[in-house]
């Protein structure tokens, strides 16, 4: 066998998994499609890309030395800072020697006779491994819109997640942005700073809230560093590992004045507080959610001068926080600039991309640059891109028809020795916090197997049924599960992703960890080990 473990992906999960498996003395290879480490932060180089979680809460917590030596420069670090952080991690722990770049995995087939996996790269190279660990990310398969003529455009165009390393110069150019999710919003507010003219093509407006970013002074960084133990402890206790956690009060329990003051405070606070630290019922109760949505709608109306444009920017088909909230810096003010146009493509649909620009039902606009901020085939999409076949040659894609079925989000029955990091049905939230836990649990399982001379681990059908049913039950009553978004498995640009599925664990992170810890403490008896 070539390797004890192959890890697919050198992002935040893959790097940490490599570090932990090396400690077990294993022969590990990380296969990475890109030319460098960083995963999400390697690929998403679009202008304005940055953290939406506080930099310090997003970093690795496992190494005291790393925490001591790394200084964050901004409360919400821009992509280049994060990428250099992850490069620093790779260098510090000498990770690169086990990472093979420019190695996109095309297929992984389980071998029943040897309890191992054969992994094939796009270039045809083949490797065998005992364990196959997927660290491929929930948002890593970018999707282009299904619009006719995309290939015919003569100017420059690209998807935000495939941004050219040399950057793009917008100075004086006519730029189009299609898509207004978290990525589109960050892109728009940055591109507008230099573009000659900007046109935003919006299909569904999203509820955005201010980021309130700022530089971190040396004194502040000292304070942050001194507070690390307490901060990481807090992240372990909150619902989704963010610094913010819901307020115990219900929205209508307080007077209208108190409510307004609380919303106002949250709107003025940094980061996800208004989403993750709001009244406890805003994401489950329609009345509560309506009150919050009204508040944010009033903010949008007050920030956008032209009220017709403001109305277009206010979502009408979903409430605040029922989709991922894009955090913004002067996003709404962008639409007050004379060189910016908002095109609501529900009113005037895009008919086609032409060699010169974009043709909507009413007119054709000429562009120099088209930016596709059109999102990802989320959660299962990164798995679908690889031909993964388990025992008896069954395909993972077939197994997950109608929605993923997993055991703790880590295993799939019939796919022995395949362990997923940030797979479907795991706690996402503040992702690096969830990743660290996920990696440590997987490492614990592998350690146990090695200590007990076990070579095969599979999920049991009853374990999968019980976890999948639990995940589905947890999602019931959540307003976000009644709305189309990547979080409910919808992507109108992908065949077969038109029906909502439950691919996300929406319970609390502490409950998830408690469940996984109990399985480990019980000697992994819920798993089929041999
Ligand atoms: P997204 O939320 O899925 O947004 C894609 C956008 O493209 C939507 O506005 C969508 O409209 C539009 N779109 C797709 N196909 C289209 C078409 N054919 N015609 C017109 N419009 C089309 O993707 P994203 O913005 O890349 O964000 C995905 C996730 O990545 C976020 O939710 C977040 O979790 C993560 N992210 C994180 C950060 C951060 O932490 N800093 C930053 C960016 C992204 P519809 O809504 O109508 O489908």
Coordinates of C-alpha atoms and ligand atoms in Angstrom, one line a residue:
X1 CA 0.0 0.0 0.0
X2 CA 1.4 3.4 -0.9
X3 CA 0.0 5.4 2.0
X4 CA -1.6 4.9 5.4
X5 CA -3.8 7.9 4.6
X6 CA -4.6 10.1 1.7
X7 CA -6.1 13.4 2.5
X8 CA -7.8 15.2 -0.4
X9 CA -7.4 19.0 -0.1
X10 CA -4.8 21.2 1.6
X11 CA -7.2 23.8 3.0
X12 CA -7.8 24.4 6.7
X13 CA -9.1 20.9 7.3
X14 CA -6.5 19.1 5.2
X15 CA -3.5 20.9 6.7
X16 CA -4.6 20.2 10.3
X17 CA -5.4 16.6 9.5
X18 CA -2.0 16.1 8.1
X19 CA -0.4 17.6 11.2
X20 CA -2.4 15.2 13.5
X21 CA -1.9 12.0 11.4
X22 CA 1.9 12.6 11.3
X23 CA 1.9 12.6 15.1
X24 CA 0.6 9.0 14.9
X25 CA 3.6 8.2 12.8
X26 CA 1.5 7.5 9.7
X27 CA 2.6 7.8 6.1
X28 CA 0.3 10.5 4.8
X29 CA -0.1 12.2 1.4
X30 CA -2.2 15.3 0.8
X31 CA -3.5 15.6 -2.8
X32 CA -4.3 19.2 -3.6
X33 CA -5.6 20.5 -7.0
X34 CA -4.2 24.0 -6.5
X35 CA -0.6 25.1 -6.7
X36 CA -0.5 26.2 -3.1
X37 CA -2.1 25.6 0.3
X38 CA -5.2 27.4 1.7
X39 CA -8.2 25.8 0.0
X40 CA -11.0 28.4 0.1
X41 CA -8.5 31.1 0.7
X42 CA -6.3 29.9 -2.1
X43 CA -9.1 29.8 -4.7
X44 CA -11.3 32.8 -3.7
X45 CA -9.0 35.7 -4.5
X46 CA -11.7 38.0 -5.8
X47 CA -11.4 41.6 -4.8
X48 CA -12.8 42.3 -1.4
X49 CA -12.7 38.7 -0.2
X50 CA -12.3 38.6 3.5
X51 CA -13.4 36.9 6.7
X52 CA -16.9 37.4 8.0
X53 CA -15.9 36.0 11.4
X54 CA -13.5 37.7 13.7
X55 CA -10.0 36.8 12.5
X56 CA -8.8 35.7 15.9
X57 CA -11.8 33.4 16.4
X58 CA -11.3 31.9 13.0
X59 CA -7.6 30.9 13.4
X60 CA -6.3 27.5 14.5
X61 CA -6.3 27.2 18.3
X62 CA -4.3 23.9 18.6
X63 CA -0.8 25.5 18.8
X64 CA 0.0 27.9 21.6
X65 CA 3.2 28.9 19.8
X66 CA 1.3 29.7 16.6
X67 CA -1.2 31.9 18.6
X68 CA 1.7 33.6 20.3
X69 CA 3.5 34.5 17.1
X70 CA 0.8 35.5 14.7
X71 CA -0.5 39.0 14.7
X72 CA -3.8 39.7 12.9
X73 CA -3.9 43.1 11.3
X74 CA -7.7 43.5 10.9
X75 CA -10.7 42.3 12.8
X76 CA -11.9 40.7 9.6
X77 CA -8.8 39.7 7.7
X78 CA -8.7 40.2 3.9
X79 CA -8.0 37.1 1.8
X80 CA -4.3 37.8 1.2
X81 CA -3.7 38.0 5.0
X82 CA -5.5 34.7 5.6
X83 CA -3.6 33.0 2.8
X84 CA -0.3 34.2 4.2
X85 CA -1.4 32.9 7.6
X86 CA -2.1 29.4 6.2
X87 CA 1.2 29.5 4.3
X88 CA 2.9 30.4 7.6
X89 CA 1.2 27.4 9.2
X90 CA 2.3 25.1 6.4
X91 CA 5.9 26.3 6.8
X92 CA 6.0 26.3 10.5
X93 CA 4.9 22.7 10.8
X94 CA 6.8 21.7 7.7
X95 CA 3.7 20.4 6.1
X96 CA 4.6 20.9 2.4
X97 CA 6.8 17.9 2.1
X98 CA 3.7 15.7 2.3
X99 CA 1.5 17.8 0.1
X100 CA 1.4 17.1 -3.6
X101 CA 0.1 20.1 -5.6
X102 CA -1.5 20.3 -9.0
X103 CA -3.1 16.9 -8.2
X104 CA -6.8 16.9 -8.7
X105 CA -8.4 13.7 -7.6
X106 CA -10.7 12.2 -10.3
X107 CA -11.7 8.9 -8.8
X108 CA -11.5 7.0 -5.5
X109 CA -12.5 3.3 -5.6
X110 CA -12.7 1.1 -2.5
X111 CA -11.0 -2.3 -2.8
X112 CA -13.0 -5.0 -0.9
X113 CA -10.1 -7.5 -0.8
X114 CA -7.6 -5.2 0.8
X115 CA -9.8 -2.8 2.7
X116 CA -8.1 0.0 1.0
X117 CA -8.8 2.8 -1.6
X118 CA -7.3 3.3 -5.0
X119 CA -7.1 6.9 -5.8
X120 CA -6.7 8.2 -9.4
X121 CA -5.7 11.8 -10.3
X122 CA -6.9 13.6 -13.4
X123 CA -3.5 13.0 -15.0
X124 CA -3.9 9.2 -14.5
X125 CA -1.5 8.7 -11.6
X126 CA -2.7 6.1 -9.1
X127 CA -2.1 5.6 -5.4
X128 CA -3.4 3.1 -2.9
X129 CA -4.2 4.0 0.7
X130 CA -5.8 2.5 3.8
X131 CA -7.8 5.6 4.8
X132 CA -9.3 8.1 2.4
X133 CA -10.0 11.4 4.2
X134 CA -12.0 14.0 2.3
X135 CA -11.1 17.6 3.2
X136 CA -12.7 19.0 0.1
X137 CA -14.8 21.8 1.7
X138 CA -18.5 22.5 1.6
X139 CA -18.1 25.4 -0.8
X140 CA -15.5 24.5 -3.3
X141 CA -17.2 23.4 -6.5
X142 CA -18.0 26.8 -8.3
X143 CA -20.9 26.9 -10.6
X144 CA -21.4 29.1 -13.7
X145 CA -24.8 30.3 -14.6
X146 CA -26.7 28.4 -17.2
X147 CA -27.0 31.3 -19.6
X148 CA -26.5 31.0 -23.3
X149 CA -23.4 32.6 -24.8
X150 CA -21.1 32.6 -21.8
X151 CA -18.3 31.3 -24.0
X152 CA -18.9 33.9 -26.7
X153 CA -17.9 37.0 -24.6
X154 CA -14.8 38.7 -26.0
X155 CA -13.9 40.7 -22.9
X156 CA -12.4 39.4 -19.7
X157 CA -14.7 37.2 -17.5
X158 CA -14.2 34.9 -14.6
X159 CA -15.9 33.2 -11.6
X160 CA -15.0 34.7 -8.2
X161 CA -13.7 31.3 -7.0
X162 CA -11.3 31.0 -10.0
X163 CA -9.9 34.5 -9.8
X164 CA -6.6 35.1 -11.8
X165 CA -3.6 35.2 -9.5
X166 CA -2.3 38.3 -11.2
X167 CA -5.5 40.2 -10.3
X168 CA -7.8 42.2 -12.6
X169 CA -7.5 45.9 -13.3
X170 CA -10.9 47.6 -13.2
X171 CA -9.7 51.2 -13.7
X172 CA -12.1 53.0 -16.0
X173 CA -13.6 49.7 -17.2
X174 CA -17.3 48.8 -17.7
X175 CA -17.8 45.9 -15.2
X176 CA -20.8 43.6 -14.7
X177 CA -21.3 41.5 -11.6
X178 CA -23.8 38.6 -11.7
X179 CA -24.8 37.4 -8.3
X180 CA -25.5 39.1 -5.0
X181 CA -24.6 36.5 -2.3
X182 CA -21.9 37.0 0.3
X183 CA -19.3 36.9 -2.5
X184 CA -21.1 39.2 -4.8
X185 CA -21.6 41.8 -2.1
X186 CA -17.9 41.8 -1.1
X187 CA -16.9 42.0 -4.8
X188 CA -19.3 44.8 -5.6
X189 CA -18.2 47.1 -2.8
X190 CA -14.6 46.7 -3.8
X191 CA -14.8 46.8 -7.6
X192 CA -16.8 50.0 -7.5
X193 CA -13.8 51.8 -6.0
X194 CA -12.0 51.8 -9.3
X195 CA -14.4 50.7 -12.1
X196 CA -15.5 53.3 -14.6
X197 CA -19.1 51.9 -14.6
X198 CA -20.6 49.0 -12.6
X199 CA -23.8 47.1 -13.4
X200 CA -25.1 44.6 -10.9
X201 CA -27.4 41.8 -12.1
X202 CA -29.5 40.8 -9.2
X203 CA -31.9 37.8 -9.1
X204 CA -32.6 37.6 -5.4
X205 CA -31.6 40.4 -3.0
X206 CA -30.1 39.2 0.3
X207 CA -30.4 40.8 3.7
X208 CA -27.0 42.3 4.4
X209 CA -25.7 43.8 7.7
X210 CA -22.6 46.0 8.4
X211 CA -19.3 44.2 9.1
X212 CA -17.7 47.1 11.0
X213 CA -14.2 46.0 10.2
X214 CA -11.2 47.9 11.6
X215 CA -7.5 47.6 12.0
X216 CA -6.1 45.9 15.1
X217 CA -3.5 48.0 16.9
X218 CA -0.5 46.5 18.7
X219 CA -2.2 47.1 22.0
X220 CA -5.5 45.5 20.9
X221 CA -3.6 42.4 19.6
X222 CA -1.9 42.1 23.0
X223 CA -5.3 42.1 24.6
X224 CA -6.7 39.6 22.1
X225 CA -3.8 37.3 22.7
X226 CA -4.2 37.5 26.5
X227 CA -7.8 36.6 26.0
X228 CA -7.3 33.6 23.8
X229 CA -8.0 30.9 26.4
X230 CA -11.2 32.5 27.4
X231 CA -12.3 33.3 23.8
X232 CA -11.7 29.7 22.6
X233 CA -13.6 28.4 25.6
X234 CA -16.5 30.7 24.7
X235 CA -16.4 29.5 21.1
X236 CA -16.8 25.9 22.5
X237 CA -19.8 27.0 24.4
X238 CA -21.8 29.0 21.9
X239 CA -24.4 27.4 19.5
X240 CA -22.3 27.6 16.3
X241 CA -18.8 28.3 17.7
X242 CA -19.1 32.0 16.9
X243 CA -18.3 34.6 19.5
X244 CA -22.0 35.5 19.3
X245 CA -24.7 33.4 20.7
X246 CA -28.5 34.0 20.9
X247 CA -30.0 36.3 23.5
X248 CA -32.2 34.2 25.8
X249 CA -35.1 36.6 25.4
X250 CA -38.0 36.3 22.9
X251 CA -38.5 39.2 20.5
X252 CA -41.9 40.1 21.7
X253 CA -41.1 39.7 25.4
X254 CA -39.6 43.2 25.5
X255 CA -41.2 46.6 24.8
X256 CA -41.0 47.9 21.2
X257 CA -38.5 50.6 22.4
X258 CA -36.3 48.0 24.0
X259 CA -36.5 45.8 20.9
X260 CA -35.6 48.7 18.6
X261 CA -32.6 49.6 20.9
X262 CA -31.4 46.0 20.9
X263 CA -31.6 45.7 17.1
X264 CA -29.9 49.1 16.8
X265 CA -27.1 48.0 19.0
X266 CA -26.6 44.7 17.0
X267 CA -26.6 46.7 13.8
X268 CA -23.8 48.8 15.2
X269 CA -21.8 45.8 16.5
X270 CA -19.0 44.0 14.6
X271 CA -19.7 40.8 12.6
X272 CA -22.4 38.2 12.9
X273 CA -24.0 39.5 16.2
X274 CA -27.2 40.6 14.5
X275 CA -27.6 37.1 13.0
X276 CA -26.2 34.8 15.6
X277 CA -26.6 36.9 18.7
X278 CA -30.2 38.1 18.3
X279 CA -33.3 37.3 20.2
X280 CA -33.6 33.5 20.5
X281 CA -36.7 33.2 18.3
X282 CA -35.8 35.3 15.3
X283 CA -34.8 32.4 13.1
X284 CA -37.7 30.1 14.0
X285 CA -40.7 32.4 14.6
X286 CA -42.2 34.3 11.7
X287 CA -43.5 37.2 13.7
X288 CA -40.1 37.7 15.4
X289 CA -38.4 37.4 12.1
X290 CA -40.8 39.8 10.5
X291 CA -39.9 42.5 13.2
X292 CA -36.2 42.1 12.6
X293 CA -36.7 42.1 8.8
X294 CA -38.7 45.3 9.1
X295 CA -35.9 46.9 11.1
X296 CA -33.3 46.0 8.5
X297 CA -35.6 47.1 5.6
X298 CA -35.8 50.5 7.2
X299 CA -32.0 50.7 7.4
X300 CA -31.8 49.9 3.7
X301 CA -34.4 52.5 2.9
X302 CA -32.4 55.1 4.9
X303 CA -29.1 54.3 3.2
X304 CA -30.2 54.1 -0.4
X305 CA -31.3 57.5 -1.9
X306 CA -33.5 56.3 -4.7
X307 CA -36.4 54.5 -3.0
X308 CA -37.2 52.5 -6.2
X309 CA -33.7 51.0 -6.0
X310 CA -34.0 50.5 -2.2
X311 CA -37.2 48.4 -2.7
X312 CA -35.3 46.2 -5.2
X313 CA -32.6 45.6 -2.6
X314 CA -35.0 44.6 0.1
X315 CA -35.7 40.8 0.0
X316 CA -39.4 40.0 -0.3
X317 CA -39.3 36.2 -0.5
X318 CA -37.4 35.4 2.7
X319 CA -36.8 36.9 6.1
X320 CA -33.6 38.2 7.6
X321 CA -31.1 35.5 8.5
X322 CA -32.9 32.7 6.7
X323 CA -30.1 32.7 4.2
X324 CA -26.5 33.3 5.0
X325 CA -26.2 37.0 5.9
X326 CA -23.6 38.8 3.7
X327 CA -21.7 41.3 5.8
X328 CA -20.9 44.5 4.1
X329 CA -19.1 47.8 4.2
X330 CA -21.0 50.6 2.5
X331 CA -22.6 48.1 0.2
X332 CA -26.0 49.9 0.1
X333 CA -24.2 53.2 -0.6
X334 CA -22.7 51.8 -3.7
X335 CA -26.1 52.2 -5.3
X336 CA -26.1 56.0 -4.6
X337 CA -23.1 56.4 -7.0
X338 CA -24.0 57.8 -10.5
X339 CA -21.9 55.2 -12.2
X340 CA -23.7 52.2 -10.8
X341 CA -26.8 50.5 -12.1
X342 CA -28.8 47.8 -10.4
X343 CA -30.6 45.5 -12.9
X344 CA -33.4 43.3 -11.4
X345 CA -33.3 40.3 -13.7
X346 CA -36.7 39.3 -12.5
X347 CA -38.1 42.3 -14.3
X348 CA -35.7 42.1 -17.3
X349 CA -34.3 38.6 -17.5
X350 CA -30.9 37.9 -18.9
X351 CA -31.4 36.4 -22.4
X352 CA -27.8 35.7 -23.3
X353 CA -24.2 36.7 -22.9
X354 CA -23.1 38.3 -26.2
X355 CA -19.6 38.9 -27.6
X356 CA -19.9 42.4 -26.3
X357 CA -21.8 42.1 -23.1
X358 CA -25.1 41.0 -21.7
X359 CA -28.5 41.1 -23.3
X360 CA -31.5 41.4 -21.1
X361 CA -35.1 41.3 -22.3
X362 CA -35.1 45.1 -22.8
X363 CA -31.6 46.0 -24.0
X364 CA -28.0 45.0 -24.5
X365 CA -25.3 46.5 -22.3
X366 CA -21.6 46.4 -23.4
X367 CA -19.0 45.4 -20.9
X368 CA -15.2 45.0 -20.6
X369 CA -15.3 42.6 -17.7
X370 CA -18.0 40.2 -16.5
X371 CA -17.7 38.8 -13.0
X372 CA -19.6 35.6 -12.1
X373 CA -20.3 35.6 -8.4
X374 CA -22.7 32.8 -8.9
X375 CA -21.8 30.5 -6.0
X376 CA -21.2 26.9 -5.6
X377 CA -22.6 23.4 -5.9
X378 CA -22.5 23.3 -2.2
X379 CA -21.9 20.6 0.4
X380 CA -22.3 17.5 -1.9
X381 CA -21.0 19.2 -5.0
X382 CA -17.4 18.7 -4.1
X383 CA -18.1 15.0 -3.7
X384 CA -20.1 14.7 -6.9
X385 CA -17.1 15.9 -8.9
X386 CA -15.1 12.9 -7.8
X387 CA -16.0 9.4 -9.0
X388 CA -16.3 7.9 -5.5
X389 CA -17.2 4.2 -5.3
X390 CA -17.5 2.2 -2.1
X391 CA -17.9 -1.5 -1.4
X392 CA -19.2 -3.6 -4.4
X393 CA -18.6 -0.6 -6.6
X394 CA -21.6 1.4 -5.5
X395 CA -21.4 5.1 -6.3
X396 CA -21.6 7.7 -3.6
X397 CA -23.6 9.9 -6.0
X398 CA -26.3 7.2 -6.3
X399 CA -26.2 6.6 -2.5
X400 CA -27.0 10.2 -1.9
X401 CA -29.8 10.5 -4.4
X402 CA -32.5 12.5 -2.7
X403 CA -30.1 13.9 -0.1
X404 CA -27.0 12.8 1.8
X405 CA -27.2 10.1 4.4
X406 CA -24.3 10.0 6.9
X407 CA -23.2 8.8 10.3
X408 CA -22.2 11.9 12.3
X409 CA -21.4 13.6 9.0
X410 CA -18.1 11.6 9.1
X411 CA -19.0 8.3 7.4
X412 CA -21.2 6.8 4.8
X413 CA -22.4 3.2 5.1
X414 CA -20.8 1.0 2.4
X415 CA -17.8 3.4 2.1
X416 CA -15.4 1.8 4.6
X417 CA -12.3 3.8 5.7
X418 CA -13.6 6.9 4.0
X419 CA -13.7 9.7 6.6
X420 CA -15.2 13.1 5.8
X421 CA -14.1 16.4 7.2
X422 CA -16.7 19.1 7.0
X423 CA -18.9 16.7 5.1
X424 CA -22.7 16.8 4.9
X425 CA -24.5 16.7 8.3
X426 CA -21.6 18.0 10.4
X427 CA -21.7 21.2 12.4
X428 CA -20.4 24.1 10.2
X429 CA -20.8 27.4 12.0
X430 CA -17.4 29.1 12.7
X431 CA -15.7 26.6 10.4
X432 CA -12.2 26.3 11.8
X433 CA -13.6 25.6 15.2
X434 CA -15.7 22.8 13.8
X435 CA -12.8 21.6 11.7
X436 CA -10.5 21.2 14.6
X437 CA -13.1 19.1 16.4
X438 CA -13.8 17.0 13.3
X439 CA -10.1 16.4 12.7
X440 CA -9.4 15.4 16.3
X441 CA -12.3 13.0 16.3
X442 CA -11.2 11.3 13.1
X443 CA -7.6 11.2 14.4
X444 CA -8.9 9.6 17.6
X445 CA -10.8 6.9 15.6
X446 CA -7.7 6.1 13.5
X447 CA -5.5 6.0 16.6
X448 CA -7.9 3.6 18.2
X449 CA -7.9 1.4 15.1
X450 CA -4.1 1.3 14.9
X451 CA -3.9 0.5 18.6
X452 CA -6.3 -2.4 18.2
X453 CA -5.0 -3.7 14.9
X454 CA -8.2 -2.9 13.1
X455 CA -8.0 -2.1 9.4
X456 CA -11.6 -1.5 8.4
X457 CA -14.3 0.9 9.7
X458 CA -17.7 1.3 8.3
X459 CA -20.9 3.0 9.4
X460 CA -23.8 0.7 10.4
X461 CA -27.1 1.2 8.5
X462 CA -28.9 1.8 11.8
X463 CA -26.3 4.4 12.8
X464 CA -26.8 6.2 9.5
X465 CA -30.5 6.1 9.7
X466 CA -30.6 7.4 13.3
X467 CA -28.1 10.3 12.6
X468 CA -29.8 11.3 9.3
X469 CA -33.2 11.2 10.9
X470 CA -31.9 13.3 13.8
X471 CA -30.4 15.9 11.4
X472 CA -33.6 16.1 9.4
X473 CA -35.6 16.5 12.7
X474 CA -33.3 19.3 13.9
X475 CA -34.0 21.2 10.7
X476 CA -37.8 21.2 11.2
X477 CA -39.2 24.5 12.3
X478 CA -36.2 26.5 11.1
X479 CA -37.2 29.3 8.8
X480 CA -34.0 28.8 6.8
X481 CA -35.2 25.3 5.8
X482 CA -38.2 26.9 4.1
X483 CA -36.1 29.0 1.8
X484 CA -34.1 28.2 -1.3
X485 CA -30.4 28.6 -0.9
X486 CA -27.2 26.6 -1.0
X487 CA -27.9 25.7 2.6
X488 CA -31.0 23.8 1.5
X489 CA -29.2 22.2 -1.4
X490 CA -30.6 24.3 -4.1
X491 CA -28.6 25.4 -7.1
X492 CA -30.5 26.3 -10.2
X493 CA -27.4 26.0 -12.3
X494 CA -26.9 22.3 -11.4
X495 CA -29.0 19.4 -12.8
X496 CA -30.8 17.6 -10.0
X497 CA -30.3 20.3 -7.4
X498 CA -33.8 21.8 -7.7
X499 CA -35.3 20.0 -4.7
X500 CA -34.6 21.1 -1.2
X501 CA -32.6 18.6 0.9
X502 CA -31.3 18.6 4.4
X503 CA -27.5 18.6 4.0
X504 CA -26.6 20.7 7.0
X505 CA -26.6 19.8 10.7
X506 CA -28.5 22.6 12.3
X507 CA -28.3 21.6 16.0
X508 CA -25.8 23.1 18.4
X509 CA -22.1 22.5 18.2
X510 CA -21.8 21.5 21.8
X511 CA -24.6 18.8 21.3
X512 CA -22.7 17.5 18.2
X513 CA -19.5 17.2 20.1
X514 CA -21.2 15.5 23.1
X515 CA -22.7 12.9 20.7
X516 CA -19.4 12.2 19.0
X517 CA -17.5 12.2 22.3
X518 CA -19.9 9.6 23.6
X519 CA -19.3 7.3 20.6
X520 CA -15.5 7.5 21.2
X521 CA -15.8 6.9 24.9
X522 CA -17.8 3.8 24.1
X523 CA -15.0 2.4 22.1
X524 CA -16.6 3.3 18.7
X525 CA -19.0 0.4 19.1
X526 CA -21.6 2.1 17.0
X527 CA -19.2 1.6 14.1
X528 CA -18.5 -1.7 12.4
X529 CA -14.8 -2.2 13.1
X530 CA -12.8 -5.2 11.9
Ligands
LIG1 P1 -24.4 32.2 -3.2 O1 -24.7 32.7 -1.9 O2 -24.9 30.9 -3.6 O3 -24.8 33.4 -4.2 C1 -24.8 33.2 -5.6 C2 -25.5 34.3 -6.2 O4 -25.5 34.2 -7.6 C3 -26.9 34.5 -5.8 O5 -27.2 35.8 -5.7 C4 -27.7 33.8 -7.0 O6 -29.0 34.2 -7.1 C5 -26.8 34.3 -8.1 N1 -27.0 33.5 -9.3 C6 -26.7 32.2 -9.5 N2 -27.0 31.8 -10.7 C7 -27.5 32.8 -11.3 C8 -28.0 33.0 -12.6 N3 -28.0 32.0 -13.5 N4 -28.4 34.2 -13.0 C9 -28.4 35.2 -12.1 N5 -27.9 35.1 -10.8 C10 -27.5 33.9 -10.5 O7 -22.8 32.1 -3.4 P2 -21.7 33.0 -2.7 O8 -22.1 34.4 -2.7 O9 -20.4 32.6 -3.4 O10 -21.6 32.5 -1.2 C11 -21.7 31.1 -0.9 C12 -21.3 31.0 0.5 O11 -19.9 31.1 0.7 C13 -21.8 32.1 1.5 O12 -23.1 31.9 1.8 C14 -20.9 31.9 2.6 O13 -21.2 30.8 3.5 C15 -19.5 31.6 1.9 N6 -18.8 32.9 1.8 C16 -18.1 33.3 2.9 C17 -17.5 34.4 2.9 C18 -16.7 34.9 4.2 O14 -16.8 34.2 5.2 N7 -16.1 35.9 4.2 C19 -17.5 35.2 1.8 C20 -18.2 34.8 0.7 C21 -18.8 33.6 0.7 P3 -30.2 33.4 -6.3 O15 -30.0 33.8 -4.9 O16 -31.4 34.0 -7.0 O17 -29.9 32.0 -6.6

